[in-house]
Short mmCIF file of C-alpha atoms in Angstrom, two decimals:
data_model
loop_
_atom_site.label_atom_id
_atom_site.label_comp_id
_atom_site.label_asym_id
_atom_site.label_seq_id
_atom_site.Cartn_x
_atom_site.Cartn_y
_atom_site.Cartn_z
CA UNK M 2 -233.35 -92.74 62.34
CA UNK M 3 -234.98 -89.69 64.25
CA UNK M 4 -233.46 -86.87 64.76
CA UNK M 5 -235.08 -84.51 67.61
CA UNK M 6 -234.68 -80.94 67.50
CA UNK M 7 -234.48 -78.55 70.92
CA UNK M 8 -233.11 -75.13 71.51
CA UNK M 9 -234.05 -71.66 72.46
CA UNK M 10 -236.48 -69.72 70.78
CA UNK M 11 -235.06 -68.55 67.49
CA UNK M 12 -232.34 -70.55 67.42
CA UNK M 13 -233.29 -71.83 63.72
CA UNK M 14 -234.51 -74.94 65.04
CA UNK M 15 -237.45 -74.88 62.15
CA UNK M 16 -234.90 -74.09 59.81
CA UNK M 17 -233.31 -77.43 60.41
CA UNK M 18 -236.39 -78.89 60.28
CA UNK M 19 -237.10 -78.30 56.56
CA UNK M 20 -234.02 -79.04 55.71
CA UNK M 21 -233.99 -82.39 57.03
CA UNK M 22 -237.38 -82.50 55.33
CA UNK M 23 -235.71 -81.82 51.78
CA UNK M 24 -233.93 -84.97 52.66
CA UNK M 25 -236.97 -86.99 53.15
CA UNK M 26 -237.41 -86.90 57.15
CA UNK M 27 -241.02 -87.18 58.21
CA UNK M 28 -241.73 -84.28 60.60
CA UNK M 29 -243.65 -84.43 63.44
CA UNK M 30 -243.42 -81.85 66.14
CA UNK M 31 -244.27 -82.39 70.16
CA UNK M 32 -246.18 -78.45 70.23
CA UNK M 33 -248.43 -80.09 67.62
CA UNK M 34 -249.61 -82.39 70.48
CA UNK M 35 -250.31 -79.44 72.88
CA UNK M 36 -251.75 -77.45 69.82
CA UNK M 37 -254.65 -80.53 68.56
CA UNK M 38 -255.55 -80.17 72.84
CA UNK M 39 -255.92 -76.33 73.03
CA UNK M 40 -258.03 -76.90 69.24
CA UNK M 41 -260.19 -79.37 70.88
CA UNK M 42 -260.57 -77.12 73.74
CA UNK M 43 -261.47 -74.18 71.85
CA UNK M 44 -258.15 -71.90 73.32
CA UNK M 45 -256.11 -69.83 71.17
CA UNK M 46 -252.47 -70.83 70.39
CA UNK M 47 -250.70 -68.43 71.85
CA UNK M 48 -246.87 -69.10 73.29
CA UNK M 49 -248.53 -68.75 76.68
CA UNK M 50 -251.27 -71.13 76.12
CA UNK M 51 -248.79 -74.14 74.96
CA UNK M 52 -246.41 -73.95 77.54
CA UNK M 53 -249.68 -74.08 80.34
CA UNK M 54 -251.37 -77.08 78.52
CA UNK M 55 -248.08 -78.85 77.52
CA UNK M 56 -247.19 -78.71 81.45
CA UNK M 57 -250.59 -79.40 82.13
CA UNK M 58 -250.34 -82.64 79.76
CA UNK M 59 -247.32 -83.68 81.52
CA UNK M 60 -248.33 -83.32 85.10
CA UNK M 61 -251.36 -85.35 83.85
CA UNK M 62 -249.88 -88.13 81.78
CA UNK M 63 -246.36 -87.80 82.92
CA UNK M 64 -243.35 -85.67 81.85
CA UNK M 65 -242.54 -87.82 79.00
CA UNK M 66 -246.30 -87.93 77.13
CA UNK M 67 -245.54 -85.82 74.13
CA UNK M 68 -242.57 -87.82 73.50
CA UNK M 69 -244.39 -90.88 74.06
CA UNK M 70 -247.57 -90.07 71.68
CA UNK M 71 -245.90 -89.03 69.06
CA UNK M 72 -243.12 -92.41 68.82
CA UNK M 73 -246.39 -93.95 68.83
CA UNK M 74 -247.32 -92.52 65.10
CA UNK M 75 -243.46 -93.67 63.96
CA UNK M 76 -242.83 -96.28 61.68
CA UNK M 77 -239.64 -97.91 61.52
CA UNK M 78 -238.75 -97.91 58.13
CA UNK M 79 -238.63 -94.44 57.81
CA UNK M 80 -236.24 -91.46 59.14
CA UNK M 81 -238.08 -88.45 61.49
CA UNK M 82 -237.73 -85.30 62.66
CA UNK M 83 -239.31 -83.92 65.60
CA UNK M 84 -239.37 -80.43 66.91
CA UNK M 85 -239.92 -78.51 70.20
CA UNK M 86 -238.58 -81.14 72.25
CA UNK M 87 -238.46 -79.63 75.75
CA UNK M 88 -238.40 -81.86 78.71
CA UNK M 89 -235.44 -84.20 79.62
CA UNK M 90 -238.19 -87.22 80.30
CA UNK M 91 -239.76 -86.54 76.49
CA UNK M 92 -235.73 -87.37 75.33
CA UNK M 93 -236.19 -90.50 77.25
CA UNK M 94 -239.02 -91.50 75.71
CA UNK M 95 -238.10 -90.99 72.03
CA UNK M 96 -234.88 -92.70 72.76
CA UNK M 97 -236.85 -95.95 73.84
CA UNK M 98 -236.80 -96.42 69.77
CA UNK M 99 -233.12 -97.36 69.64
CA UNK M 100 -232.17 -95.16 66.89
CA UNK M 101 -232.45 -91.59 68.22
CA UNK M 102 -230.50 -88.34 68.28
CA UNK M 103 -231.08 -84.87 69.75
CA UNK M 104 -229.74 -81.96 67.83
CA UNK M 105 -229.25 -78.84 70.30
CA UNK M 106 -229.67 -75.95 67.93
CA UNK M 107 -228.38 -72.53 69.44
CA UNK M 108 -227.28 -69.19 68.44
CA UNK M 109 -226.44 -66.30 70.49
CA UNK M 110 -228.87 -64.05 72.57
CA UNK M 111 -228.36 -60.89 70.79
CA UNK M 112 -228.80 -62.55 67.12
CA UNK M 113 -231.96 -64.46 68.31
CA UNK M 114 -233.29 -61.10 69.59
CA UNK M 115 -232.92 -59.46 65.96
CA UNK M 116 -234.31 -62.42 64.15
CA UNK M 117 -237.69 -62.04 67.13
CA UNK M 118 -238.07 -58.26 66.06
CA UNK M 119 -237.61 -59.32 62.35
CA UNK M 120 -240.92 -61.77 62.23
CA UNK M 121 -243.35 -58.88 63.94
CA UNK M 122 -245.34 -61.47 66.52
CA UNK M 123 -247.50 -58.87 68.78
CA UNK M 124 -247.24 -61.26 71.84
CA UNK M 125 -243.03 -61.20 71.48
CA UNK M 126 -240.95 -59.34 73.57
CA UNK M 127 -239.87 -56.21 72.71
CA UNK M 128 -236.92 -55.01 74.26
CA UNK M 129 -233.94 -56.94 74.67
CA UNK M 130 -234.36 -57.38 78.50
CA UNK M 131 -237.65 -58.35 78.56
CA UNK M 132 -236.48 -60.90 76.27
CA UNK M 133 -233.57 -62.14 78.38
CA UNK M 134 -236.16 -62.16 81.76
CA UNK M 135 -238.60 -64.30 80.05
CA UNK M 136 -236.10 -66.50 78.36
CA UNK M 137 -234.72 -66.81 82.03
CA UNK M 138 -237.79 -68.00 83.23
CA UNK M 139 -238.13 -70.69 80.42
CA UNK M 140 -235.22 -72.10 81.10
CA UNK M 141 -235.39 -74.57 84.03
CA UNK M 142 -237.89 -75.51 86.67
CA UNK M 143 -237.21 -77.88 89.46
CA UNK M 144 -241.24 -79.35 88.63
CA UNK M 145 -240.80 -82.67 86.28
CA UNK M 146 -243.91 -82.03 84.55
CA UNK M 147 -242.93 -78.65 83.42
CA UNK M 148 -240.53 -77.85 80.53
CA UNK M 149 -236.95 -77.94 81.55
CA UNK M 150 -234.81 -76.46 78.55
CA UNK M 151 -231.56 -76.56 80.93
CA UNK M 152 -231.61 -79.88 81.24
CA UNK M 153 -233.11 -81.30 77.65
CA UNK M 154 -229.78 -79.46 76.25
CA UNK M 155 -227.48 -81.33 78.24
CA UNK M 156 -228.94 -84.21 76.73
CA UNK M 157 -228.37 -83.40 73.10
CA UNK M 158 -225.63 -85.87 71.20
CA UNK M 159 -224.56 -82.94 69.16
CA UNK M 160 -224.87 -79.27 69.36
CA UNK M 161 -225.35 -77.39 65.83
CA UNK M 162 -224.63 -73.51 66.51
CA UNK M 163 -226.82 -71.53 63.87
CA UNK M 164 -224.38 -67.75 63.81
CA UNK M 165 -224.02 -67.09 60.00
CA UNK M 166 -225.64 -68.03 57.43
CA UNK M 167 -227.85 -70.91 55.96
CA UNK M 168 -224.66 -73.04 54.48
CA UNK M 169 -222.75 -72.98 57.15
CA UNK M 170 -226.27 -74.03 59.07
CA UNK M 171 -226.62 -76.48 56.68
CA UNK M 172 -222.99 -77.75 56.82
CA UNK M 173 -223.19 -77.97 60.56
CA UNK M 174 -226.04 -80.39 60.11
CA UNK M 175 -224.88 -82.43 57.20
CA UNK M 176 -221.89 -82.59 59.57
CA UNK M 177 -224.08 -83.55 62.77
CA UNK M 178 -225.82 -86.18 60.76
CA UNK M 179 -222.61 -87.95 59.52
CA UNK M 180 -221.52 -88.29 63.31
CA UNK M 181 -224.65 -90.14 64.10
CA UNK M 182 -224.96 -92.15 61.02
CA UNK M 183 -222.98 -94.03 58.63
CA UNK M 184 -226.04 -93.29 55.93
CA UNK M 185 -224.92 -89.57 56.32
CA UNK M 186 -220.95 -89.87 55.77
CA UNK M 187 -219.56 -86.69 53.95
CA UNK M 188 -217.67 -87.64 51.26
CA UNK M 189 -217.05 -84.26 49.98
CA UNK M 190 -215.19 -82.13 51.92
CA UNK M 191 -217.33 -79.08 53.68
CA UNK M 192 -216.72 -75.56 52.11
CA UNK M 193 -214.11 -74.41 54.80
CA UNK M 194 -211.78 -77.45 53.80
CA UNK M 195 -212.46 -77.33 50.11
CA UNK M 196 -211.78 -73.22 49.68
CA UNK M 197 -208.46 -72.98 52.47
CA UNK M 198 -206.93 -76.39 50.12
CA UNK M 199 -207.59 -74.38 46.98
CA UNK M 200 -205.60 -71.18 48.75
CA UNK M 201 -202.86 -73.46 49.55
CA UNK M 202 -202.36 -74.58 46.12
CA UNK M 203 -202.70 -70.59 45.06
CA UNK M 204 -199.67 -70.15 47.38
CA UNK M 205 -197.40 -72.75 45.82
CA UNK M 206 -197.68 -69.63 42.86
CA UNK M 207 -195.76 -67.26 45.50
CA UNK M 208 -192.51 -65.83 44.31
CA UNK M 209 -191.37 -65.15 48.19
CA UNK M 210 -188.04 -66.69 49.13
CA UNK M 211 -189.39 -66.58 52.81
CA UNK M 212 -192.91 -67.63 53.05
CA UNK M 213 -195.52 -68.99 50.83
CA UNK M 214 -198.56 -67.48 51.82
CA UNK M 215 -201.67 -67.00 49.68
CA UNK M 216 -205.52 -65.79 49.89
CA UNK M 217 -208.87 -66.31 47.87
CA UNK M 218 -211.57 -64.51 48.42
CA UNK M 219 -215.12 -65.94 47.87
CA UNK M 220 -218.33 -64.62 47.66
CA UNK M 221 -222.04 -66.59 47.96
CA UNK M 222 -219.74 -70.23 47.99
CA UNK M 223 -217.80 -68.34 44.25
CA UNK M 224 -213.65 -67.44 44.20
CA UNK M 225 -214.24 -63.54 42.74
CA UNK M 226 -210.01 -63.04 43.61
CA UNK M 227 -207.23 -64.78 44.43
CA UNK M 228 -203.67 -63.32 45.59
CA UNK M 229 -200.24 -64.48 46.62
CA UNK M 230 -197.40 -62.84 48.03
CA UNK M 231 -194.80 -61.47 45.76
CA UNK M 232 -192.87 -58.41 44.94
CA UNK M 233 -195.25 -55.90 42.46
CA UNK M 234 -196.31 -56.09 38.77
CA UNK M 235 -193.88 -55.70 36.13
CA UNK M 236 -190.37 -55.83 39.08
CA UNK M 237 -188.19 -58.80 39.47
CA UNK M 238 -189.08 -61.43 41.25
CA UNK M 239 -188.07 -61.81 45.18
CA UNK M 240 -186.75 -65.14 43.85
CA UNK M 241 -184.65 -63.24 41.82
CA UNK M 242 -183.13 -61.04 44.22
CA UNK M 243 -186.49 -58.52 43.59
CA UNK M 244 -186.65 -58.16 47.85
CA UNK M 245 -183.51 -56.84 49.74
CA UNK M 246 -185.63 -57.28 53.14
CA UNK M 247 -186.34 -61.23 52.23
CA UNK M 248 -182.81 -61.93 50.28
CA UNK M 249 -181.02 -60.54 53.21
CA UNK M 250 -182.96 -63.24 55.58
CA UNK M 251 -184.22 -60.65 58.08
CA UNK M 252 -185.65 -62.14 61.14
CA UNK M 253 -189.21 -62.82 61.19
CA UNK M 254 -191.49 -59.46 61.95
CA UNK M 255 -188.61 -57.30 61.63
CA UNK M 256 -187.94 -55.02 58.89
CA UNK M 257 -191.35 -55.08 57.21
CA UNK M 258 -191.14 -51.71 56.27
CA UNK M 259 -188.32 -52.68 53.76
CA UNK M 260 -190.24 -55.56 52.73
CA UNK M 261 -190.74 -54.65 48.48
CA UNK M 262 -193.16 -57.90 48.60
CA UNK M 263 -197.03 -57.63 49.15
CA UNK M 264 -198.60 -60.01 50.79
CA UNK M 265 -201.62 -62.27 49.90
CA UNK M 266 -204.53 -60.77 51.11
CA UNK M 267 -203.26 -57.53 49.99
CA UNK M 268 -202.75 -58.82 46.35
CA UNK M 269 -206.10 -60.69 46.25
CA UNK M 270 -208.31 -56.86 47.56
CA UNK M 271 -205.94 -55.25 45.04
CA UNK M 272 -206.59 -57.80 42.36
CA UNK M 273 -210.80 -57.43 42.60
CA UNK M 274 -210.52 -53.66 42.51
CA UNK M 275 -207.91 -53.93 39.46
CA UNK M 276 -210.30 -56.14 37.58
CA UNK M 277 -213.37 -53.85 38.81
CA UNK M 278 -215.10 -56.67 41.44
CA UNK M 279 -217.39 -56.27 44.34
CA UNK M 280 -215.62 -58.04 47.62
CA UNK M 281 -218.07 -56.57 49.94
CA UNK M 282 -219.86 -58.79 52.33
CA UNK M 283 -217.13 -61.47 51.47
CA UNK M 284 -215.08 -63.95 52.92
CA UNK M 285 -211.22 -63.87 53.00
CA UNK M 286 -209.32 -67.66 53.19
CA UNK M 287 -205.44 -66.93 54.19
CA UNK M 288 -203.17 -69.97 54.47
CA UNK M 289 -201.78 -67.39 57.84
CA UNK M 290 -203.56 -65.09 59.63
CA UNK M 291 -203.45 -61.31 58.17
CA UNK M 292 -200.66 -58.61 59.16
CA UNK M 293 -202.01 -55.63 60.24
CA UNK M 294 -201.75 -53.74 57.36
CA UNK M 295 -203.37 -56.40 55.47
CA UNK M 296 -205.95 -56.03 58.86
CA UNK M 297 -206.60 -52.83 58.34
CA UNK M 298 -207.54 -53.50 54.12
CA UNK M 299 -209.38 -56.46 54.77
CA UNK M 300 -211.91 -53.94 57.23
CA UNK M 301 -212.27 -51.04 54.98
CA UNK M 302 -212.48 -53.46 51.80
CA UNK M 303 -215.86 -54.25 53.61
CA UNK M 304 -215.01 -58.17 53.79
CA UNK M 305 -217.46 -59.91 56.80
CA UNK M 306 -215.52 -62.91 57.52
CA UNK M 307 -211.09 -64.10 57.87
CA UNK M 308 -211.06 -67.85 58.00
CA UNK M 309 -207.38 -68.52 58.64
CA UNK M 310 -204.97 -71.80 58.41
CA UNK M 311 -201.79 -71.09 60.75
CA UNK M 312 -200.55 -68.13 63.13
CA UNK M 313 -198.76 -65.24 61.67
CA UNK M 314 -195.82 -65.03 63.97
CA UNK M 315 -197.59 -60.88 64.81
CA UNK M 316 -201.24 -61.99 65.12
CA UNK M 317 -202.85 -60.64 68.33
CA UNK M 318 -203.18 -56.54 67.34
CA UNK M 319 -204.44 -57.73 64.00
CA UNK M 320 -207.06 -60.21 65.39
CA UNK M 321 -207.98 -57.45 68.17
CA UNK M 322 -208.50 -55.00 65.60
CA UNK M 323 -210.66 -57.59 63.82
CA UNK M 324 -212.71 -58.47 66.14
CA UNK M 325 -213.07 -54.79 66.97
CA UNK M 326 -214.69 -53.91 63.76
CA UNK M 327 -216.85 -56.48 63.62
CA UNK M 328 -215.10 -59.24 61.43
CA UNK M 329 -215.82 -62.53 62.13
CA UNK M 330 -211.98 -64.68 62.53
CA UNK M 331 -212.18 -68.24 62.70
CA UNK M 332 -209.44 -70.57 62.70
CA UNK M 333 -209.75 -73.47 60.46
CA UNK M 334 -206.90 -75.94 59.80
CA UNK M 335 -205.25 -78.09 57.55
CA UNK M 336 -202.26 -80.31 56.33
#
């Protein structure tokens, strides 16, 4: 199998690379072509020197010659990666094999910019604007024999977004490569499913007459604190008539105020600072999306990420809020 890598610059497309090289995938990469040429030519390799002599390769030998040379190197009994894939006709080319997939890896603009300023290249941009301009004019060109990054993306079979961090990278490829390939099949469940199942079955501890409703929170792929919703330490149960609010049946979102049960996310902050544990910089998993005073702990508790399973029936101030502060929400499902 070969897997072919394109995206914009910074995307994390190297990243993948050596990751697919941990699970024994020959690299090769297309800019190695154009760099041997500017070698042999005694040029410096400079951004601006491989896109000139890659187009200048292509309007010599065609659009599709780096794709073309290196397939030529491939053998068959052996899986391949290959990098800086940036012309629809070079696609074409490697896909003359029969057995390959392109990978669009992306991330957004503004986290691409940070992670440019981060590796301190002299000939990189240096503002954000500049950045966007020149990534503009990268981007398509109506020539054949130039690169054309537009239109190699549309191509891609699957599109791996690279926003957090490496696991979830590395997730989003495992799961890329077990859509493509039977080889790859996942046959453990990915860290999303694995930690909001494990919350579910934390629920099924809830006291609540109304509503089960539970949260872990995890930290570097670890559970450091679980919670459920219940009335407080050491008072009867809500099961036991410990709740007038929830014994009483009061309609959904009304009467909170007179609610004597917390909820989960609230038990599983209070729970780590009980017990005397760091949540900062983790990740909350709620079997519902959070209240709003749950919202407002989850911020100041310092917690990066809510990765929810169903609505809450009062979700959009909390989620606003969220979002506002610069919490990442996802939704992730299941039975």
């Amino acid at each position: 199998m070969i897997i072919g890598l394109t995206g914009e610059n910074c995307a994390g497309k190297s990243t993948v690379a050596e990751y697919l090289m941990k699970k024994s995938f020959y690299y090769y990469s297309l800019s190695d072509v154009i760099r041997e040429e500017l070698k042999a030519g005694g040029k410096p390799i400079t951004r601006e020197n491989l896109i000139e002599k890659g187009n200048a390769l292509r309007e010599r030998h065609g659009p599709g010659v780096l794709g073309r040379k290196v397939s030529e190197k491939m053998h068959e009994d052996k899986n391949y990666v290959v990098d800086s894939i940036r012309n629809p006709a070079e696609v074409e080319e490697l896909r003359k094999s029969g057995r390959f997939f392109l990978f669009y890896v992306t991330a957004p603009p503004d986290i691409r910019f940070e992670r440019i300023k981060k590796r301190h290249r002299e000939e990189d941009p240096q503002t954000y604007e500049a950045f966007l301009e020149i990534e503009k004019l990268e981007m398509e060109n109506q020539d054949r024999t130039k690169q054309n990054l537009s239109e190699t993306f549309k191509a891609a079979d699957k599109k791996v977004t690279n926003d957090s961090g490496f696991r979830e990278l590395y997730d989003r490829v495992n799961a890329a490569l077990a859509e493509v390939s039977d080889e790859f099949k996942l046959e453990r469940p990915s860290w999303d499913e694995y930690f909001m199942r494990i919350a579910k079955v934390v629920a099924s501890r809830s006291n609540c007459i109304k509503r089960k409703v539970a949260a872990i929170i995890v930290r570097d792929k670890r559970i450091v604190s679980t919670g459920y919703n219940g009335t407080p330490r050491g008072t009867r149960n809500c099961n036991e008539g410990g709740c007038p609010r929830c014994n009483n049946f009061s309609d959904s979102g009304q009467g909170l105020e007179d609610c004597f049960c917390s909820h989960g996310e609230e038990n599983a902050i209070v729970q780590a600072a009980y017990h005397g544990i760091s949540i900062k910089g983790g990740t909350v998993y709620t079997t519902f999306s959070p209240c709003l005073i749950c919202t407002k702990m989850i911020i100041n508790a310092g917690i990066r990420e809510v990765v929810y399973n169903v609505d809450y029936p009062i979700k959009d101030a909390p989620l606003k809020l969220l979002k506002e502060a610069g919490v990442k929400v996802r939704q992730h499902k299941v039975e």
